[in-house]
């Protein structure tokens, strides 16, 4: 029986649906990683190096997986990661993501490069959400962006530090998303014609396709090429910890540094006054051949976890992966591709359903680990698989 004749349930079910509905160049943009995509594989497969420990006879009638993330109560230790241009994968995608996150009770993060501006998200949910920032060469624009985010109710700033230059995502090269190798109009047209649902939902009903947070600073807000040129000119390779000290001085809310893979970088984030870090390799879209984020988590959590919140993203594909990350010291995880695939493949209802599954998996997992509260999900409930060593 075809996968399309049964209800989608898992992240992979939604990924296959997203592949069917999206034009090829957009599907590849989400699905792919940098260079040979080695780290893309490690991020997922290294979760297999860890095994959960089954315990019995513990009275687990009142399992509660709620927790506190960046100062707010959350239904489970999961947040939606920032994904640039989410509104190109489903109509006004950032607002769909924010609403689904709100319904289940977890944080939503919007990207600097979101299609929907922060004000549109605030209008959709009317409660605080997280804002992700890339440092731009023009610090005046950064200050304006932060002021807008704050006014729109963002109380947590996720500052991404692993994009000194753009990673080499070779699928995007092949598809003409990068450089001068633009796809022929004919090839793009053929892809669009084979994705009629996307054309209607996003191409027509999802307008405007401008990058909402930046539409007042590019010369022609309706021209995606103008954004590309603007972003290429604004990616700031000069950023150092001093810039974070500056950010810290102008941002009064929580500050979480995303893209940390080494203990001394986590320590530097702590020294500069950050409230948290995300152990992350940007979903394997930046430096290929770097280690998986889960393999780097335990040492970082051991070093700074007592003093700041440590999050993890990269390769989390189900509720048991969430429990493994929490057991290894994460306060919570962020999921990137999973929420985009669910929304692109199943709409807002698909995303609700996938988040509901994560919640069920976490609760059932905790019961079978023999614990009732998320604080009890610690190193006592996890072990290395035979033959594996930790980092
Ligand atoms: C299509 C796509 C766009 C992304 N855009 C951003 C972004 O704008 N800012 C950012 O900090 N991270 C961005 N990321 C990285 C995610 O926030 C997150 O680190 C990563 O997706 C986690 O890995 P996962 O996809 O395996 O869950 C993006 C990831 C994807 C797949």
PDB file of C-alpha atoms in Angstrom, residues 198-207 209:
ATOM      1  CA  UNK A 198       1.814  24.648  -3.521  1.00  0.00           C
ATOM      2  CA  UNK A 199       1.161  27.115  -6.340  1.00  0.00           C
ATOM      3  CA  UNK A 200      -2.363  27.736  -5.019  1.00  0.00           C
ATOM      4  CA  UNK A 201      -1.606  27.650  -1.294  1.00  0.00           C
ATOM      5  CA  UNK A 202       1.673  29.577  -1.208  1.00  0.00           C
ATOM      6  CA  UNK A 203       2.288  30.976  -4.668  1.00  0.00           C
ATOM      7  CA  UNK A 204      -1.110  32.666  -4.924  1.00  0.00           C
ATOM      8  CA  UNK A 205      -2.799  32.771  -1.500  1.00  0.00           C
ATOM      9  CA  UNK A 206       0.418  33.127   0.488  1.00  0.00           C
ATOM     10  CA  UNK A 207       1.439  36.559  -0.798  1.00  0.00           C
ATOM     11  CA  UNK A 209       6.430  36.753  -0.391  1.00  0.00           C
TER      12      UNK A 209
END
